[in-house]
Tab-separated table of N, CA, C and O in Angstrom:
chain	number	residue	atom	x	y	z
Q	1	MET	N	8.053	10.569	-17.834
Q	1	MET	CA	7.935	9.378	-17.023
Q	1	MET	C	6.526	8.818	-17.206
Q	1	MET	O	5.551	9.498	-16.964
Q	2	ARG	N	6.435	7.605	-17.679
Q	2	ARG	CA	5.149	6.943	-17.812
Q	2	ARG	C	4.781	6.334	-16.471
Q	2	ARG	O	5.632	5.902	-15.723
Q	3	GLY	N	3.523	6.294	-16.180
Q	3	GLY	CA	3.086	5.676	-14.940
Q	3	GLY	C	2.189	6.598	-14.161
Q	3	GLY	O	1.728	7.617	-14.648
Q	4	SER	N	1.974	6.220	-12.944
Q	4	SER	CA	1.098	6.968	-12.056
Q	4	SER	C	1.879	7.354	-10.808
Q	4	SER	O	2.409	6.488	-10.105
Q	5	THR	N	1.992	8.650	-10.573
Q	5	THR	CA	2.580	9.137	-9.338
Q	5	THR	C	1.533	9.960	-8.625
Q	5	THR	O	0.738	10.649	-9.262
Q	6	ALA	N	1.512	9.872	-7.306
Q	6	ALA	CA	0.480	10.596	-6.568
Q	6	ALA	C	0.891	10.816	-5.122
Q	6	ALA	O	1.581	9.984	-4.524
Q	7	PHE	N	0.457	11.940	-4.594
Q	7	PHE	CA	0.469	12.171	-3.161
Q	7	PHE	C	-0.897	11.713	-2.672
Q	7	PHE	O	-1.913	12.120	-3.213
Q	8	VAL	N	-0.919	10.850	-1.680
Q	8	VAL	CA	-2.170	10.276	-1.171
Q	8	VAL	C	-2.269	10.603	0.309
Q	8	VAL	O	-1.314	10.392	1.056
Q	9	GLU	N	-3.424	11.112	0.736
Q	9	GLU	CA	-3.640	11.377	2.160
Q	9	GLU	C	-4.677	10.410	2.703
Q	9	GLU	O	-5.773	10.281	2.158
Q	10	PHE	N	-4.309	9.715	3.778
Q	10	PHE	CA	-5.210	8.809	4.480
Q	10	PHE	C	-5.557	9.438	5.814
Q	10	PHE	O	-4.663	9.846	6.565
Q	11	PRO	N	-6.825	9.489	6.175
Q	11	PRO	CA	-7.188	9.980	7.500
Q	11	PRO	C	-6.638	9.057	8.595
Q	11	PRO	O	-6.570	7.841	8.407
Q	12	ALA	N	-6.243	9.641	9.698
Q	12	ALA	CA	-5.772	8.862	10.847
Q	12	ALA	C	-6.832	7.831	11.223
Q	12	ALA	O	-8.017	8.145	11.268
Q	13	GLY	N	-6.413	6.599	11.441
Q	13	GLY	CA	-7.329	5.530	11.841
Q	13	GLY	C	-8.032	4.840	10.689
Q	13	GLY	O	-8.768	3.878	10.911
Q	14	LYS	N	-7.822	5.279	9.441
Q	14	LYS	CA	-8.486	4.640	8.290
Q	14	LYS	C	-7.771	3.338	7.940
Q	14	LYS	O	-6.551	3.269	7.924
Q	15	ASN	N	-8.557	2.307	7.657
Q	15	ASN	CA	-8.032	1.000	7.298
Q	15	ASN	C	-8.508	0.609	5.906
Q	15	ASN	O	-9.664	0.852	5.563
Q	16	ASN	N	-7.641	-0.010	5.117
Q	16	ASN	CA	-8.032	-0.575	3.824
Q	16	ASN	C	-8.367	-2.046	4.026
Q	16	ASN	O	-7.694	-2.735	4.789
Q	17	PRO	N	-9.373	-2.558	3.312
Q	17	PRO	CA	-9.684	-3.988	3.401
Q	17	PRO	C	-8.590	-4.794	2.712
Q	17	PRO	O	-7.717	-4.243	2.032
Q	18	PRO	N	-8.626	-6.139	2.845
Q	18	PRO	CA	-7.637	-6.981	2.154
Q	18	PRO	C	-7.642	-6.667	0.650
Q	18	PRO	O	-8.703	-6.525	0.033
Q	19	HIS	N	-6.437	-6.557	0.081
Q	19	HIS	CA	-6.317	-6.211	-1.335
Q	19	HIS	C	-4.915	-6.527	-1.838
Q	19	HIS	O	-4.046	-6.909	-1.069
Q	20	PHE	N	-4.725	-6.330	-3.141
Q	20	PHE	CA	-3.394	-6.361	-3.737
Q	20	PHE	C	-3.363	-5.335	-4.855
Q	20	PHE	O	-4.395	-4.788	-5.245
Q	21	HIS	N	-2.188	-5.073	-5.364
Q	21	HIS	CA	-1.990	-4.188	-6.517
Q	21	HIS	C	-1.394	-5.053	-7.626
Q	21	HIS	O	-0.565	-5.921	-7.356
Q	22	THR	N	-1.796	-4.839	-8.873
Q	22	THR	CA	-1.299	-5.686	-9.955
Q	22	THR	C	0.160	-5.404	-10.293
Q	22	THR	O	0.826	-6.237	-10.895
Q	23	GLN	N	0.664	-4.249	-9.879
Q	23	GLN	CA	2.055	-3.873	-10.121
Q	23	GLN	C	2.708	-3.514	-8.794
Q	23	GLN	O	2.023	-3.225	-7.824
Q	24	SER	N	4.027	-3.494	-8.778
Q	24	SER	CA	4.723	-3.097	-7.549
Q	24	SER	C	4.315	-1.668	-7.168
Q	24	SER	O	3.907	-0.872	-8.023
Q	25	LEU	N	4.430	-1.377	-5.873
Q	25	LEU	CA	4.006	-0.074	-5.364
Q	25	LEU	C	5.064	0.475	-4.403
Q	25	LEU	O	4.987	0.291	-3.195
Q	26	PRO	N	6.092	1.151	-4.944
Q	26	PRO	CA	7.048	1.816	-4.067
Q	26	PRO	C	6.400	3.068	-3.464
Q	26	PRO	O	5.693	3.796	-4.156
Q	27	THR	N	6.652	3.297	-2.181
Q	27	THR	CA	5.989	4.382	-1.460
Q	27	THR	C	6.933	5.028	-0.457
Q	27	THR	O	7.704	4.334	0.202
Q	28	VAL	N	6.817	6.346	-0.321
Q	28	VAL	CA	7.510	7.101	0.720
Q	28	VAL	C	6.443	7.672	1.643
Q	28	VAL	O	5.472	8.288	1.177
Q	29	VAL	N	6.602	7.465	2.941
Q	29	VAL	CA	5.671	8.004	3.933
Q	29	VAL	C	6.188	9.394	4.333
Q	29	VAL	O	7.283	9.521	4.862
Q	30	LEU	N	5.381	10.404	4.059
Q	30	LEU	CA	5.792	11.783	4.339
Q	30	LEU	C	5.329	12.264	5.708
Q	30	LEU	O	5.990	13.102	6.321
Q	31	SER	N	4.193	11.760	6.184
Q	31	SER	CA	3.729	12.110	7.529
Q	31	SER	C	2.831	11.001	8.060
Q	31	SER	O	2.307	10.192	7.305
Q	32	GLY	N	2.669	10.978	9.371
Q	32	GLY	CA	1.873	9.946	10.022
Q	32	GLY	C	2.639	8.635	10.111
Q	32	GLY	O	3.834	8.564	9.832
Q	33	VAL	N	1.917	7.586	10.518
Q	33	VAL	CA	2.487	6.237	10.591
Q	33	VAL	C	1.560	5.318	9.801
Q	33	VAL	O	0.433	5.040	10.216
Q	34	PHE	N	2.035	4.861	8.653
Q	34	PHE	CA	1.279	3.940	7.827
Q	34	PHE	C	1.644	2.525	8.259
Q	34	PHE	O	2.680	2.304	8.885
Q	35	TYR	N	0.793	1.561	7.952
Q	35	TYR	CA	1.112	0.170	8.298
Q	35	TYR	C	0.658	-0.766	7.190
Q	35	TYR	O	-0.183	-0.420	6.352
Q	36	ALA	N	1.230	-1.958	7.194
Q	36	ALA	CA	0.795	-3.039	6.312
Q	36	ALA	C	0.845	-4.340	7.102
Q	36	ALA	O	1.688	-4.514	7.975
Q	37	VAL	N	-0.086	-5.228	6.791
Q	37	VAL	CA	-0.120	-6.569	7.376
Q	37	VAL	C	-0.089	-7.541	6.205
Q	37	VAL	O	-0.961	-7.517	5.343
Q	38	PHE	N	0.955	-8.379	6.195
Q	38	PHE	CA	1.134	-9.331	5.106
Q	38	PHE	C	0.668	-10.717	5.538
Q	38	PHE	O	0.112	-10.886	6.614
Q	39	GLU	N	0.910	-11.710	4.715
Q	39	GLU	CA	0.391	-13.062	4.942
Q	39	GLU	C	0.822	-13.684	6.258
Q	39	GLU	O	0.110	-14.519	6.803
Q	40	ASP	N	1.961	-13.283	6.796
Q	40	ASP	CA	2.413	-13.858	8.066
Q	40	ASP	C	1.665	-13.276	9.264
Q	40	ASP	O	1.852	-13.705	10.397
Q	41	GLY	N	0.810	-12.273	9.027
Q	41	GLY	CA	-0.005	-11.681	10.085
Q	41	GLY	C	0.685	-10.607	10.903
Q	41	GLY	O	0.062	-9.996	11.769
Q	42	LYS	N	1.963	-10.352	10.644
Q	42	LYS	CA	2.686	-9.331	11.402
Q	42	LYS	C	2.402	-7.948	10.839
Q	42	LYS	O	2.439	-7.737	9.628
Q	43	LYS	N	2.136	-7.019	11.732
Q	43	LYS	CA	1.877	-5.631	11.354
Q	43	LYS	C	3.212	-4.887	11.292
Q	43	LYS	O	3.956	-4.855	12.264
Q	44	VAL	N	3.507	-4.317	10.132
Q	44	VAL	CA	4.749	-3.573	9.936
Q	44	VAL	C	4.403	-2.086	9.906
Q	44	VAL	O	3.545	-1.660	9.127
Q	45	LEU	N	5.045	-1.306	10.771
Q	45	LEU	CA	4.802	0.137	10.844
Q	45	LEU	C	5.816	0.897	10.003
Q	45	LEU	O	7.010	0.571	10.015
Q	46	TYR	N	5.331	1.906	9.295
Q	46	TYR	CA	6.180	2.761	8.467
Q	46	TYR	C	5.961	4.210	8.901
Q	46	TYR	O	5.042	4.881	8.425
Q	47	PRO	N	6.804	4.724	9.810
Q	47	PRO	CA	6.645	6.110	10.254
Q	47	PRO	C	7.121	7.094	9.177
Q	47	PRO	O	7.761	6.702	8.194
Q	48	ALA	N	6.810	8.365	9.379
Q	48	ALA	CA	7.238	9.413	8.450
Q	48	ALA	C	8.725	9.270	8.162
Q	48	ALA	O	9.527	9.012	9.058
Q	49	GLY	N	9.089	9.394	6.892
Q	49	GLY	CA	10.474	9.236	6.467
Q	49	GLY	C	10.784	7.838	5.969
Q	49	GLY	O	11.847	7.603	5.406
Q	50	SER	N	9.845	6.898	6.139
Q	50	SER	CA	10.061	5.509	5.702
Q	50	SER	C	9.799	5.345	4.216
Q	50	SER	O	8.993	6.059	3.617
Q	51	TYR	N	10.467	4.362	3.652
Q	51	TYR	CA	10.226	3.917	2.286
Q	51	TYR	C	9.811	2.452	2.376
Q	51	TYR	O	10.379	1.685	3.155
Q	52	TYR	N	8.797	2.076	1.598
Q	52	TYR	CA	8.474	0.654	1.510
Q	52	TYR	C	8.134	0.287	0.076
Q	52	TYR	O	7.790	1.140	-0.733
Q	53	TYR	N	8.249	-0.994	-0.211
Q	53	TYR	CA	8.028	-1.526	-1.551
Q	53	TYR	C	7.151	-2.754	-1.418
Q	53	TYR	O	7.533	-3.718	-0.744
Q	54	ILE	N	5.979	-2.712	-2.027
Q	54	ILE	CA	5.085	-3.868	-2.011
Q	54	ILE	C	5.087	-4.460	-3.419
Q	54	ILE	O	4.697	-3.785	-4.379
Q	55	PRO	N	5.562	-5.699	-3.563
Q	55	PRO	CA	5.563	-6.330	-4.889
Q	55	PRO	C	4.143	-6.494	-5.426
Q	55	PRO	O	3.186	-6.667	-4.659
Q	56	GLY	N	3.999	-6.438	-6.733
Q	56	GLY	CA	2.699	-6.654	-7.354
Q	56	GLY	C	2.121	-8.007	-6.985
Q	56	GLY	O	2.852	-8.984	-6.808
Q	57	LYS	N	0.816	-8.040	-6.827
Q	57	LYS	CA	0.036	-9.254	-6.552
Q	57	LYS	C	0.250	-9.845	-5.169
Q	57	LYS	O	-0.122	-10.986	-4.926
Q	58	LEU	N	0.849	-9.076	-4.244
Q	58	LEU	CA	1.042	-9.565	-2.876
Q	58	LEU	C	-0.140	-9.103	-2.004
Q	58	LEU	O	-0.299	-7.910	-1.741
Q	59	PRO	N	-0.995	-10.035	-1.554
Q	59	PRO	CA	-2.142	-9.653	-0.726
Q	59	PRO	C	-1.685	-9.036	0.603
Q	59	PRO	O	-0.704	-9.485	1.202
Q	60	HIS	N	-2.406	-8.018	1.033
Q	60	HIS	CA	-2.090	-7.357	2.299
Q	60	HIS	C	-3.261	-6.494	2.753
Q	60	HIS	O	-4.199	-6.238	1.999
Q	61	LEU	N	-3.191	-6.067	3.996
Q	61	LEU	CA	-4.065	-5.044	4.562
Q	61	LEU	C	-3.180	-3.836	4.780
Q	61	LEU	O	-1.972	-3.970	4.965
Q	62	SER	N	-3.761	-2.657	4.815
Q	62	SER	CA	-2.951	-1.469	5.109
Q	62	SER	C	-3.840	-0.384	5.670
Q	62	SER	O	-5.063	-0.471	5.625
Q	63	GLY	N	-3.193	0.646	6.208
Q	63	GLY	CA	-3.954	1.761	6.741
Q	63	GLY	C	-3.059	2.737	7.470
Q	63	GLY	O	-1.830	2.620	7.463
Q	64	CYS	N	-3.699	3.698	8.107
Q	64	CYS	CA	-3.003	4.762	8.823
Q	64	CYS	C	-3.307	4.631	10.313
Q	64	CYS	O	-4.474	4.565	10.717
Q	65	GLU	N	-2.262	4.597	11.110
Q	65	GLU	CA	-2.422	4.511	12.554
Q	65	GLU	C	-3.158	5.754	13.077
Q	65	GLU	O	-3.043	6.834	12.486
Q	66	PRO	N	-3.899	5.635	14.182
Q	66	PRO	CA	-4.550	6.800	14.789
Q	66	PRO	C	-3.508	7.834	15.229
Q	66	PRO	O	-2.356	7.496	15.476
Q	67	GLY	N	-3.925	9.076	15.291
Q	67	GLY	CA	-3.051	10.137	15.810
Q	67	GLY	C	-2.780	11.243	14.827
Q	67	GLY	O	-2.871	12.407	15.165
Q	68	ALA	N	-2.426	10.906	13.599
Q	68	ALA	CA	-2.134	11.921	12.583
Q	68	ALA	C	-2.422	11.332	11.205
Q	68	ALA	O	-2.195	10.136	10.975
Q	69	ASN	N	-2.944	12.150	10.310
Q	69	ASN	CA	-3.166	11.702	8.938
Q	69	ASN	C	-1.852	11.243	8.321
Q	69	ASN	O	-0.785	11.760	8.655
Q	70	CYS	N	-1.939	10.296	7.413
Q	70	CYS	CA	-0.772	9.804	6.682
Q	70	CYS	C	-0.763	10.426	5.295
Q	70	CYS	O	-1.787	10.424	4.600
Q	71	VAL	N	0.377	10.954	4.910
Q	71	VAL	CA	0.567	11.444	3.549
Q	71	VAL	C	1.652	10.577	2.925
Q	71	VAL	O	2.738	10.425	3.488
Q	72	LEU	N	1.326	10.002	1.764
Q	72	LEU	CA	2.217	9.080	1.068
Q	72	LEU	C	2.527	9.616	-0.325
Q	72	LEU	O	1.694	10.280	-0.937
Q	73	PHE	N	3.703	9.294	-0.832
Q	73	PHE	CA	4.016	9.509	-2.239
Q	73	PHE	C	4.186	8.127	-2.839
Q	73	PHE	O	5.023	7.344	-2.387
Q	74	GLN	N	3.360	7.810	-3.863
Q	74	GLN	CA	3.347	6.470	-4.443
Q	74	GLN	C	3.563	6.523	-5.948
Q	74	GLN	O	3.222	7.499	-6.608
Q	75	TYR	N	4.105	5.409	-6.471
Q	75	TYR	CA	4.347	5.282	-7.906
Q	75	TYR	C	3.931	3.891	-8.360
Q	75	TYR	O	4.187	2.898	-7.670
Q	76	GLN	N	3.288	3.815	-9.534
Q	76	GLN	CA	3.070	2.542	-10.217
Q	76	GLN	C	3.425	2.730	-11.679
Q	76	GLN	O	3.223	3.821	-12.241
Q	77	ASN	N	3.963	1.683	-12.322
Q	77	ASN	CA	4.413	1.777	-13.710
Q	77	ASN	C	3.315	2.156	-14.683
Q	77	ASN	O	3.577	2.747	-15.711
Q	78	ASP	N	2.101	1.782	-14.395
Q	78	ASP	CA	0.976	2.100	-15.272
Q	78	ASP	C	-0.006	2.908	-14.432
Q	78	ASP	O	0.409	3.816	-13.743
Q	79	HIS	N	-1.261	2.566	-14.427
Q	79	HIS	CA	-2.254	3.268	-13.609
Q	79	HIS	C	-2.286	2.655	-12.203
Q	79	HIS	O	-1.940	1.494	-12.013
Q	80	PHE	N	-2.717	3.433	-11.226
Q	80	PHE	CA	-2.872	2.924	-9.868
Q	80	PHE	C	-4.057	1.973	-9.833
Q	80	PHE	O	-5.090	2.218	-10.456
Q	81	ASP	N	-3.913	0.886	-9.097
Q	81	ASP	CA	-5.042	-0.010	-8.876
Q	81	ASP	C	-4.978	-0.597	-7.478
Q	81	ASP	O	-3.923	-0.639	-6.843
Q	82	LEU	N	-6.129	-0.989	-7.001
Q	82	LEU	CA	-6.287	-1.648	-5.704
Q	82	LEU	C	-7.378	-2.687	-5.920
Q	82	LEU	O	-8.525	-2.332	-6.182
Q	83	VAL	N	-7.004	-3.963	-5.862
Q	83	VAL	CA	-7.925	-5.058	-6.159
Q	83	VAL	C	-8.324	-5.730	-4.854
Q	83	VAL	O	-7.491	-6.348	-4.192
Q	84	PRO	N	-9.604	-5.589	-4.444
Q	84	PRO	CA	-10.058	-6.233	-3.201
Q	84	PRO	C	-9.928	-7.753	-3.306
Q	84	PRO	O	-10.098	-8.343	-4.368
Q	85	THR	N	-9.629	-8.372	-2.189
Q	85	THR	CA	-9.493	-9.822	-2.143
Q	85	THR	C	-9.835	-10.298	-0.739
Q	85	THR	O	-9.776	-9.522	0.216
Q	86	ALA	N	-10.189	-11.565	-0.617
Q	86	ALA	CA	-10.433	-12.138	0.708
Q	86	ALA	C	-9.089	-12.260	1.418
Q	86	ALA	O	-8.068	-12.521	0.791
Q	87	LYS	N	-9.074	-12.089	2.720
Q	87	LYS	CA	-7.825	-12.188	3.485
Q	87	LYS	C	-7.154	-13.524	3.210
Q	87	LYS	O	-7.779	-14.569	3.275
Q	88	GLY	N	-5.868	-13.450	2.884
Q	88	GLY	CA	-5.098	-14.648	2.632
Q	88	GLY	C	-5.197	-15.188	1.221
Q	88	GLY	O	-4.472	-16.094	0.850
Q	89	GLU	N	-6.089	-14.635	0.405
Q	89	GLU	CA	-6.241	-15.118	-0.959
Q	89	GLU	C	-5.107	-14.587	-1.825
Q	89	GLU	O	-4.750	-13.426	-1.752
Q	90	ARG	N	-4.547	-15.441	-2.643
Q	90	ARG	CA	-3.462	-15.019	-3.532
Q	90	ARG	C	-4.044	-14.655	-4.890
Q	90	ARG	O	-4.980	-15.275	-5.366
Q	91	SER	N	-3.430	-13.669	-5.524
Q	91	SER	CA	-3.825	-13.296	-6.872
Q	91	SER	C	-3.327	-14.350	-7.857
Q	91	SER	O	-2.219	-14.844	-7.741
Q	92	THR	N	-4.133	-14.644	-8.847
Q	92	THR	CA	-3.696	-15.551	-9.901
Q	92	THR	C	-3.545	-14.797	-11.223
Q	92	THR	O	-3.324	-15.393	-12.251
Q	93	LYS	N	-3.661	-13.497	-11.171
Q	93	LYS	CA	-3.562	-12.686	-12.403
Q	93	LYS	C	-2.130	-12.467	-12.794
Q	93	LYS	O	-1.247	-12.416	-12.025
């Protein structure tokens, strides 16, 4: 299998700044409650056992809710990337 697969642990309460990924990012949440905030400003919670799919080049914020560390299993077709961006800015790549 070509690509990047990884188990990722986020500390409880850790937040990522606005960013996007150049490729889609399918993810399974194994523990904790992960979240994402998309362009509409709504916070979507993904508790343990959830699956989510973020299309490539979609700006968002994300992080782990307080209470328990988040463990994620993630896949990208090539290498993993996280491209910082200003909130609301769209990728043109």
